[in-house]
Coordinates of N, CA and C in Angstrom, one line a residue:
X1 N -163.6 -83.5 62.8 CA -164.5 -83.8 61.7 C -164.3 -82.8 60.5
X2 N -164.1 -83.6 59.6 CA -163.6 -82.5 58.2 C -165.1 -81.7 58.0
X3 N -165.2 -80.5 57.5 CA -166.5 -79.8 57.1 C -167.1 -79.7 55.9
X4 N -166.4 -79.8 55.0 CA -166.8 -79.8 53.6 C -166.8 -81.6 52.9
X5 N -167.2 -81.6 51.9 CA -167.3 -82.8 51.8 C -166.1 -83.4 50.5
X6 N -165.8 -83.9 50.1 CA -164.4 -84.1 49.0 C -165.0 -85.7 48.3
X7 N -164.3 -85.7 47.2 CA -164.2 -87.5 46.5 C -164.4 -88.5 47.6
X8 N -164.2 -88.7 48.8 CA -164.4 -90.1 49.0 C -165.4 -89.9 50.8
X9 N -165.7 -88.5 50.9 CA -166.6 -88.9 51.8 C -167.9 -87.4 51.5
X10 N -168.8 -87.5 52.8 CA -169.4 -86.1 53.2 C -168.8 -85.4 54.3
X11 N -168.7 -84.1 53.9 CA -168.3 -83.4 55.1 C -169.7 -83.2 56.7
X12 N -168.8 -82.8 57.7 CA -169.7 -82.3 58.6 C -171.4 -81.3 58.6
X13 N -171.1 -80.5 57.6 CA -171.9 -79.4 57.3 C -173.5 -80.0 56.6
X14 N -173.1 -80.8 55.0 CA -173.7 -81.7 54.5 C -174.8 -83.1 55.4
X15 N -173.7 -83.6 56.7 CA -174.1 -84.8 57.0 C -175.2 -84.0 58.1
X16 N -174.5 -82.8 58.8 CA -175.7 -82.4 60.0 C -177.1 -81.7 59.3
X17 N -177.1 -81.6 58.0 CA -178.5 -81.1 57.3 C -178.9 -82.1 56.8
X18 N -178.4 -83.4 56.6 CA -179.0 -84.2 56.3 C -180.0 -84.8 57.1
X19 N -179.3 -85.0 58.2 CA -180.0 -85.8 59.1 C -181.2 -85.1 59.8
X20 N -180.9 -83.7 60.2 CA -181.8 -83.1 60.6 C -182.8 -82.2 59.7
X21 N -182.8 -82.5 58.3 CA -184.0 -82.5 57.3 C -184.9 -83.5 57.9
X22 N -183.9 -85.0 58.0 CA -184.6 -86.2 57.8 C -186.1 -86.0 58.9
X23 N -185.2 -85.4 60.2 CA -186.1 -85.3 61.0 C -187.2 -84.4 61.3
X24 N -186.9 -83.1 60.7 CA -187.9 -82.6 60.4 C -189.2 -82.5 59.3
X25 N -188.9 -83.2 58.4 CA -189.6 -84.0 57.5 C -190.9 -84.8 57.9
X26 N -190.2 -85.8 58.6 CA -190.2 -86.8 59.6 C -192.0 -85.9 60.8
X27 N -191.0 -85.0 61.2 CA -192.0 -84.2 62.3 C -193.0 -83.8 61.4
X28 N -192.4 -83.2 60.5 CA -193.6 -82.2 59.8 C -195.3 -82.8 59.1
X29 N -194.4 -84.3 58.8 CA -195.5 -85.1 58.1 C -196.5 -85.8 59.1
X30 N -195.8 -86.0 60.5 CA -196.3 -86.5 61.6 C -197.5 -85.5 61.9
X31 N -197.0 -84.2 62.3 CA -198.3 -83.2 63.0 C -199.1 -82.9 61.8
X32 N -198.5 -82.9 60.1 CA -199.7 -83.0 59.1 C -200.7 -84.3 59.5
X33 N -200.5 -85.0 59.6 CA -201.1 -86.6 59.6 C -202.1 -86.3 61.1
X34 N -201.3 -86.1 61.7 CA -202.1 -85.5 63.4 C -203.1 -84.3 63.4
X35 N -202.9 -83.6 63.2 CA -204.1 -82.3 62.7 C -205.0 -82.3 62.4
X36 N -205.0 -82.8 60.9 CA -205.8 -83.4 60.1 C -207.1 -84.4 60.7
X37 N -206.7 -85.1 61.8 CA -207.3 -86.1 62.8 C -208.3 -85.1 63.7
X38 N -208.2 -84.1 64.5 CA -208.2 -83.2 65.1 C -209.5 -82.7 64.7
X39 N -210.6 -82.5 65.4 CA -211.5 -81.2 65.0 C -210.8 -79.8 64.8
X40 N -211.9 -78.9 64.0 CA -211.6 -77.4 64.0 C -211.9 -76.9 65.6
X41 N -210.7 -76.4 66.2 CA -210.7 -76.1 67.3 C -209.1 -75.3 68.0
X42 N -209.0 -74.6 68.8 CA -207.4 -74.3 69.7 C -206.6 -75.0 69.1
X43 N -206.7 -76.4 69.6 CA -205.5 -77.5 69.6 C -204.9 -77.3 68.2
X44 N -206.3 -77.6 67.6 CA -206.3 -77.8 65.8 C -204.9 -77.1 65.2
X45 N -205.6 -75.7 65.8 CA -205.1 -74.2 65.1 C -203.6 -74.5 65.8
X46 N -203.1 -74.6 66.8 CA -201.6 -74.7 67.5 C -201.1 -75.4 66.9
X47 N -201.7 -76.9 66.5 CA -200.5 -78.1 65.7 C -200.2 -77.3 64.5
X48 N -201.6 -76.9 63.5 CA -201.3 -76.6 62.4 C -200.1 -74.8 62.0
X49 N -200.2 -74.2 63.4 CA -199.3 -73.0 63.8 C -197.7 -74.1 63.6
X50 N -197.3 -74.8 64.5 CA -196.4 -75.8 64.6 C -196.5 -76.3 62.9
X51 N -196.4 -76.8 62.8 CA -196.9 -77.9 61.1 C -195.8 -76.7 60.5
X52 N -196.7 -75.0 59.7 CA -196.7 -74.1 59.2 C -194.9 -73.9 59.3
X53 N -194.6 -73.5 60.9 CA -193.3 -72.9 61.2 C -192.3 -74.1 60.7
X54 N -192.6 -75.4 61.1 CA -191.3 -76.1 60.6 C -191.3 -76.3 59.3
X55 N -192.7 -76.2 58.6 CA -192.5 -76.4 57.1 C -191.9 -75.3 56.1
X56 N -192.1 -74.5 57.1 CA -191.1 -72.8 56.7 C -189.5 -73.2 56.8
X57 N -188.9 -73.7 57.6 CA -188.0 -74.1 58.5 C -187.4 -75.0 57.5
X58 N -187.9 -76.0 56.9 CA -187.8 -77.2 56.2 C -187.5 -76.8 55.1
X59 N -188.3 -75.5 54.2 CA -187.7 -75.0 52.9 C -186.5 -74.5 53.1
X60 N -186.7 -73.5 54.3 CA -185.0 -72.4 54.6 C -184.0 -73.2 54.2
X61 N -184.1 -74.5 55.1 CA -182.9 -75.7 55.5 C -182.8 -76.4 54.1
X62 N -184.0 -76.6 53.2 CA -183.9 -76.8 51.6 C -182.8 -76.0 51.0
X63 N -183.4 -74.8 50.7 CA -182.3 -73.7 50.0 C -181.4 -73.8 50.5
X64 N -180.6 -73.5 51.4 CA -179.5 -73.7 51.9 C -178.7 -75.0 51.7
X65 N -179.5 -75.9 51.7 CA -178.7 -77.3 51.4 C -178.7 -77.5 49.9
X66 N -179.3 -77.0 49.4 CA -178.9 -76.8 47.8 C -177.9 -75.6 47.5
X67 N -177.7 -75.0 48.2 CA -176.6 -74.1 47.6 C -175.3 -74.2 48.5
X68 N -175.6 -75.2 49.6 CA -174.1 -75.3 49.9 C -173.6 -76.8 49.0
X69 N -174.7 -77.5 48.5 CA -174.3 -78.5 47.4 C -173.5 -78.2 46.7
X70 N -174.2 -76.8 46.0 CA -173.3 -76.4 44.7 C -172.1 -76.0 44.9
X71 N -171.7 -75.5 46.2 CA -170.4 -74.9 46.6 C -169.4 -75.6 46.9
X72 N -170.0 -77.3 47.0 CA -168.8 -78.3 47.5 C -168.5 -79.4 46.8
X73 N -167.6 -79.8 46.3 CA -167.1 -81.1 45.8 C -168.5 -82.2 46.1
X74 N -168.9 -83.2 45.1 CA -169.7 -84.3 45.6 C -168.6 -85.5 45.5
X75 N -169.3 -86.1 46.7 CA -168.4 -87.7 47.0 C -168.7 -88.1 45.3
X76 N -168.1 -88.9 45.2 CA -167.8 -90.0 43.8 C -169.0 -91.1 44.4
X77 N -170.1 -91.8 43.3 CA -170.7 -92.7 44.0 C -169.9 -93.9 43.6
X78 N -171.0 -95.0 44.4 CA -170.2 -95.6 45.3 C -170.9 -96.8 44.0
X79 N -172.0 -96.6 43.4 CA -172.6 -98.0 42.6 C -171.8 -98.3 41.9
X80 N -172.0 -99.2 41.0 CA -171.4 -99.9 40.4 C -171.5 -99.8 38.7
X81 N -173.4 -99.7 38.7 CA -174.2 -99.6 37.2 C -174.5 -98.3 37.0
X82 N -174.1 -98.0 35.3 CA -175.1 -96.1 35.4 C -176.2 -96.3 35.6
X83 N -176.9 -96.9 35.6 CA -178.1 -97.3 35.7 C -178.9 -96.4 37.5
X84 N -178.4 -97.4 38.6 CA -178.6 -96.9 39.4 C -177.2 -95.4 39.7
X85 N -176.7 -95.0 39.5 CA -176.1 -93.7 39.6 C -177.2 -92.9 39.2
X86 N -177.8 -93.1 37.7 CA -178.7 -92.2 37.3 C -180.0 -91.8 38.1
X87 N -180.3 -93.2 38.3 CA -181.1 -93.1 39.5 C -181.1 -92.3 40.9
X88 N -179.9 -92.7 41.3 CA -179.9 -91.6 42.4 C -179.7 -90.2 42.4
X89 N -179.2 -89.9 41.5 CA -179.3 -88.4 40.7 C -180.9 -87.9 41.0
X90 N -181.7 -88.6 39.7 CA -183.0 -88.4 40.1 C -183.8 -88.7 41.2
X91 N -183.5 -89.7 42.0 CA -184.0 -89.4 43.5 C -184.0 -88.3 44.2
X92 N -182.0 -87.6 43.9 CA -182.0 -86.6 45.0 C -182.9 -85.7 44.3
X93 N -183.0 -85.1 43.2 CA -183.1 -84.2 42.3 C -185.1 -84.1 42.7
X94 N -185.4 -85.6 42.9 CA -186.9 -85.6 43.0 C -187.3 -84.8 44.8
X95 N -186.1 -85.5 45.7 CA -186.4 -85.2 47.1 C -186.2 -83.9 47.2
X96 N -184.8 -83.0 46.6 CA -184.8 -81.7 46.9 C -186.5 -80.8 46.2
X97 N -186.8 -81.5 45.0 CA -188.1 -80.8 44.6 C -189.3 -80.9 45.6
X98 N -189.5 -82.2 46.2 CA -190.9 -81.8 47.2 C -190.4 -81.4 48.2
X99 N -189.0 -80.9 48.4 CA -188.5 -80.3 50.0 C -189.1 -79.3 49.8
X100 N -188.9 -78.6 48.4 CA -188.9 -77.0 47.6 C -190.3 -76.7 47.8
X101 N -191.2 -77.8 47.0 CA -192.3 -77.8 47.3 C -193.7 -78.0 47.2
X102 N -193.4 -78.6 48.6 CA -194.3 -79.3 49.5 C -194.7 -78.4 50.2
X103 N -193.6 -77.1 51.4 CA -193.4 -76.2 52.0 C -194.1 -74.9 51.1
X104 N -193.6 -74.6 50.1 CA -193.9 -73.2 48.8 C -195.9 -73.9 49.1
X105 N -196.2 -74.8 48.0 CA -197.7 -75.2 48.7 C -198.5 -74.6 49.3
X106 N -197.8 -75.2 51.0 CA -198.6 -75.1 51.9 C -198.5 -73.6 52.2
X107 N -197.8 -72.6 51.8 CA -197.9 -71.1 52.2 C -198.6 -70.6 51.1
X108 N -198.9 -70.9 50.0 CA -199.6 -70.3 48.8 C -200.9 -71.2 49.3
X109 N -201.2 -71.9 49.3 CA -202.9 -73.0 50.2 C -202.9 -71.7 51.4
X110 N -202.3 -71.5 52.2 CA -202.8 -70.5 53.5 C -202.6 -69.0 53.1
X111 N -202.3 -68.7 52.1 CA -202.4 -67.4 51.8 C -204.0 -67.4 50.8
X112 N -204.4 -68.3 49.8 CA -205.4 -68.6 49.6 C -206.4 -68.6 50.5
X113 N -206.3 -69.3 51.8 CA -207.4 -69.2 52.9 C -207.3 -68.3 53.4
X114 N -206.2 -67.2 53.2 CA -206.3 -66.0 53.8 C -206.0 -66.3 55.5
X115 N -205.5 -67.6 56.0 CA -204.3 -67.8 56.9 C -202.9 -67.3 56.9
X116 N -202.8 -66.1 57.6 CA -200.8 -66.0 57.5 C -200.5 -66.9 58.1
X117 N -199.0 -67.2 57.9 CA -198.3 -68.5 57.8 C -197.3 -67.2 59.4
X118 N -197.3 -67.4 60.4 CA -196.5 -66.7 61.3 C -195.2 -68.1 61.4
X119 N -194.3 -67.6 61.7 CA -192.8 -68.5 61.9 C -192.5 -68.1 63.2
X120 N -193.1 -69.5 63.8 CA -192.8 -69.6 65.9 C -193.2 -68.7 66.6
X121 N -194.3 -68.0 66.2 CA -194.5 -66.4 66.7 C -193.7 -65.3 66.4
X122 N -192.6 -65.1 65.5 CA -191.6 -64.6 65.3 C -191.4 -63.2 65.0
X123 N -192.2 -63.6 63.5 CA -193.0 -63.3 62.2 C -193.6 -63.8 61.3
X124 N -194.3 -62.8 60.6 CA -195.5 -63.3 59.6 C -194.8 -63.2 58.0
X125 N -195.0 -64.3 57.2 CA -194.7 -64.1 56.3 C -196.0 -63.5 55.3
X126 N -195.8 -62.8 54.2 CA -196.5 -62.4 53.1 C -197.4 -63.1 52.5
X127 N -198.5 -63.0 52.3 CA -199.9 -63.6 51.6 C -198.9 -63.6 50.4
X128 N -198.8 -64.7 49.4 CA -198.5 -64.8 48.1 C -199.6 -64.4 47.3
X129 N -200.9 -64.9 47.6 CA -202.1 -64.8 46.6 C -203.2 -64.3 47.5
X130 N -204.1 -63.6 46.5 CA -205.0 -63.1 47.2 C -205.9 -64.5 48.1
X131 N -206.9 -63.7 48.6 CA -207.9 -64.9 49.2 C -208.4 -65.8 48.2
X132 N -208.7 -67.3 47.4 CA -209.3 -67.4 46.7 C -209.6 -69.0 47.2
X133 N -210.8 -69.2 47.2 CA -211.4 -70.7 47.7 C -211.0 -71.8 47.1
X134 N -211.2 -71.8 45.4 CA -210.9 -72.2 44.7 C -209.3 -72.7 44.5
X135 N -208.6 -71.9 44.6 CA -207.2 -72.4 44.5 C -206.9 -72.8 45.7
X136 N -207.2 -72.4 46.9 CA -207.1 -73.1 48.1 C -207.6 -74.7 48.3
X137 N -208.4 -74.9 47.4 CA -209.0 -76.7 47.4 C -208.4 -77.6 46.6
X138 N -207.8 -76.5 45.2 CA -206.7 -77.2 44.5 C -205.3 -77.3 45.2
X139 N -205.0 -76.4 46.0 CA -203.2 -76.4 46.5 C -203.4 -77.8 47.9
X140 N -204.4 -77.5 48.3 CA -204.7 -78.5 49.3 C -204.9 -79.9 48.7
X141 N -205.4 -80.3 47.6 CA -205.1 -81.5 47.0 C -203.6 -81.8 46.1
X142 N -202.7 -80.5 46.0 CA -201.7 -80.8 45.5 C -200.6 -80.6 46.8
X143 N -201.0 -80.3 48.2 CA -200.1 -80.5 49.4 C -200.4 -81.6 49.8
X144 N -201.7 -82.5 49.8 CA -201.9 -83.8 50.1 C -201.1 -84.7 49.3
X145 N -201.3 -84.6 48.2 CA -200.1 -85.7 46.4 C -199.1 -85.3 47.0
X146 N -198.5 -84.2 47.3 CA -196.9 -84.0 47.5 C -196.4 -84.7 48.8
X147 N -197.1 -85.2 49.9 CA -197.1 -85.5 51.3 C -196.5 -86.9 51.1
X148 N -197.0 -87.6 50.0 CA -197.5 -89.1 49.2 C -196.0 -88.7 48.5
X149 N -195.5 -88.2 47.8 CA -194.9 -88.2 46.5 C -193.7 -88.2 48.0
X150 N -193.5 -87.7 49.0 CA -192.6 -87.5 49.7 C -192.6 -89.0 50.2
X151 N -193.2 -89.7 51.1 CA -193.2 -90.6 51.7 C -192.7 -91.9 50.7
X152 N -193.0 -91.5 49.4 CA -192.6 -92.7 47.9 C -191.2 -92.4 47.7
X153 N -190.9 -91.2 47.9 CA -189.1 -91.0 47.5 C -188.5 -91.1 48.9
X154 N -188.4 -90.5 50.0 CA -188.2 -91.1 51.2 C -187.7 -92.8 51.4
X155 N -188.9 -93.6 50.8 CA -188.8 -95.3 51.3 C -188.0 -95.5 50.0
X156 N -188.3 -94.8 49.0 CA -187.1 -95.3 48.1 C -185.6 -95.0 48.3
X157 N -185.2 -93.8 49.1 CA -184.3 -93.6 49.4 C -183.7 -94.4 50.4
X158 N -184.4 -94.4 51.6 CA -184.0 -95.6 52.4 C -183.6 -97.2 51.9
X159 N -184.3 -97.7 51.1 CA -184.4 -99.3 50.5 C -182.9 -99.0 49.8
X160 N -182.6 -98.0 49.3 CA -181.8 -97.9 48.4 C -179.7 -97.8 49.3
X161 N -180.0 -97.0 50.4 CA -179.3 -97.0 51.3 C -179.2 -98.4 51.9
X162 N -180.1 -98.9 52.3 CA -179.8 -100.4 52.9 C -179.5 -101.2 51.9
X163 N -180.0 -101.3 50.5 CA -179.7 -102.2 49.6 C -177.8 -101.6 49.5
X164 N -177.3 -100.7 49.5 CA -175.8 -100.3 49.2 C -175.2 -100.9 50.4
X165 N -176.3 -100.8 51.8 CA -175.6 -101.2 52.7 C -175.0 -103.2 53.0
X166 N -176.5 -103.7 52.4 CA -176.4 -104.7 52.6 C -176.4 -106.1 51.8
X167 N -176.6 -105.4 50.4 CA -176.1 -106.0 49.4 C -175.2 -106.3 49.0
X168 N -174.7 -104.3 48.1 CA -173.7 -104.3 47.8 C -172.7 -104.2 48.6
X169 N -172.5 -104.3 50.0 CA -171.6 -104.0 51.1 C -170.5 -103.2 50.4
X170 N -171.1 -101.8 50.1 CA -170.2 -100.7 50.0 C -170.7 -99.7 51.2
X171 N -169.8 -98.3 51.4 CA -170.0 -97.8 52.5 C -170.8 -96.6 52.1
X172 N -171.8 -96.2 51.3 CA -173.1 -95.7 50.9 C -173.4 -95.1 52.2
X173 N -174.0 -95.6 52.5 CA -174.9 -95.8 54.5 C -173.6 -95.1 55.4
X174 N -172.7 -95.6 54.9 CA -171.5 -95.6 56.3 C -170.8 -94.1 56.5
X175 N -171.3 -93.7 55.1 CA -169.8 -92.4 54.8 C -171.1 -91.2 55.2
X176 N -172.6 -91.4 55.5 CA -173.4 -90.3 55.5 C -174.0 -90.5 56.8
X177 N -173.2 -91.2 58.0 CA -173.7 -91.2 59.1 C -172.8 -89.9 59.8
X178 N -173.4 -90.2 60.9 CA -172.4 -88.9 61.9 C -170.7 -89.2 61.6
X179 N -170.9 -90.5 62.4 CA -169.1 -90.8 62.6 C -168.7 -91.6 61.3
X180 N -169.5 -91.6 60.2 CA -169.3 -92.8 59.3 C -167.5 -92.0 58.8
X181 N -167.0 -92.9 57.8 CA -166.1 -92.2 56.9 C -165.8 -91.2 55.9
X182 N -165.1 -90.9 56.3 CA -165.5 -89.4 55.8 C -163.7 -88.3 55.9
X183 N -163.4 -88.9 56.4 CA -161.9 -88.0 56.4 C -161.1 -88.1 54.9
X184 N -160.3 -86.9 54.9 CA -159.8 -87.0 53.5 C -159.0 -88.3 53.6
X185 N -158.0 -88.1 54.7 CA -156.8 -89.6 54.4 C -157.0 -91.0 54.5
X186 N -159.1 -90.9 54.6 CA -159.4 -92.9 54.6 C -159.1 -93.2 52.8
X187 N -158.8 -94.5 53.0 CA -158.7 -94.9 51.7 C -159.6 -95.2 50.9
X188 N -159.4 -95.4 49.6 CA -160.9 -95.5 48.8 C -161.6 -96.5 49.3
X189 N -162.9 -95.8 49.4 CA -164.1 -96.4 49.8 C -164.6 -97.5 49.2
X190 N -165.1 -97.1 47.8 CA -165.1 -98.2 46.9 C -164.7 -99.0 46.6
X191 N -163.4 -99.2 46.6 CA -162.7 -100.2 46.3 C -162.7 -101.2 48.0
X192 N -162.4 -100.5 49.0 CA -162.3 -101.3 50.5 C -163.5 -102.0 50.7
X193 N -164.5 -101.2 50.4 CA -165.5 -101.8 50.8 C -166.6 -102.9 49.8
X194 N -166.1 -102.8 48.9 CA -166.5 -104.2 47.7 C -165.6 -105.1 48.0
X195 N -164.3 -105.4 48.8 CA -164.5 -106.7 49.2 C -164.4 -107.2 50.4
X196 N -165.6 -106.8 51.0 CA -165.7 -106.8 52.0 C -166.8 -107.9 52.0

């Protein structure tokens, strides 16, 4: 499996943080959604312990996947229109921002409630802000919009992958899977797979 990613695919490094954002994302918005359900109680406090640690987890895995971006070649896209090229620009541009924060948020909301944010029992990260109620009621209605703003770029991102996959039968979908294409010596993508 090649590691870095080059013109006509994604490398290893790229495709394993992709997928395993996807899924922690995925988790994280699950036990938010589940919690929330929950009276104030043990249980409560353990999901929302869990919730805290992967949403920590989720930024780390953020920054990093934005700075090994910058350090690697990007595949050439695969559309057709600037139109949607531009668009997917600002998709990613929008997804890496609620990765950033959505996570930032919810640690400045619990440093507001004057909850430390502990990571797996590990350690504790630092109060950003003092205790204050007030901004704690605002970060919590702007961790709720961001939860929304995630699940809107998300399904746009997916529709958008199947539309590349099943429209335009290009290899979009194909080249960002585990085993998709991806080696330097396959032949252009774009071209193979538009007439297909």
């Amino acid at each position: 499996m090649v590691i870095k990613s080059h013109e006509k695919g994604f490398g290893g490094v790229t495709k394993s943080l992709h997928w395993v954002m996807a899924a922690l994302v995925i988790t994280v918005f699950s036990i938010g959604w589940y919690m929330d359900l929950l009276p104030l109680g043990l249980a409560k406090l353990e999901w929302m312990s869990r919730h805290k640690s992967l949403g920590v987890t989720v930024l780390s895995l953020a920054v990093l996947r934005i700075v090994w971006r910058l350090c690697e070649p990007t595949p050439k896209a695969l559309g057709n229109h600037k139109i949607e090229r531009l668009a997917a620009k600002l998709g990613h541009l929008g997804l890496y921002g609620v990765m950033i924060a959505m996570p930032l948020s919810g640690w400045v909301m619990s440093s507001a409630a004057n909850f430390p944010v502990s990571v797996f029992g590990l350690f504790t990260l630092p109060n950003l802000v003092a205790p204050n109620k007030e901004l704690f009621e605002t970060l919590r209605t702007v961790h709720w919009a961001l939860s929304w703003a995630i699940v809107g770029l998300v399904g746009i991102h997916i529709a958008a992958a199947l539309k590349h996959h099943f429209i335009d039968r290009d290899a979009t979908l194909r080249r960002m899977l585990p085993h998709g294409a991806a080696t330097k010596g396959s032949a252009n993508l774009s071209e193979d797979q538009s007439n297909v």
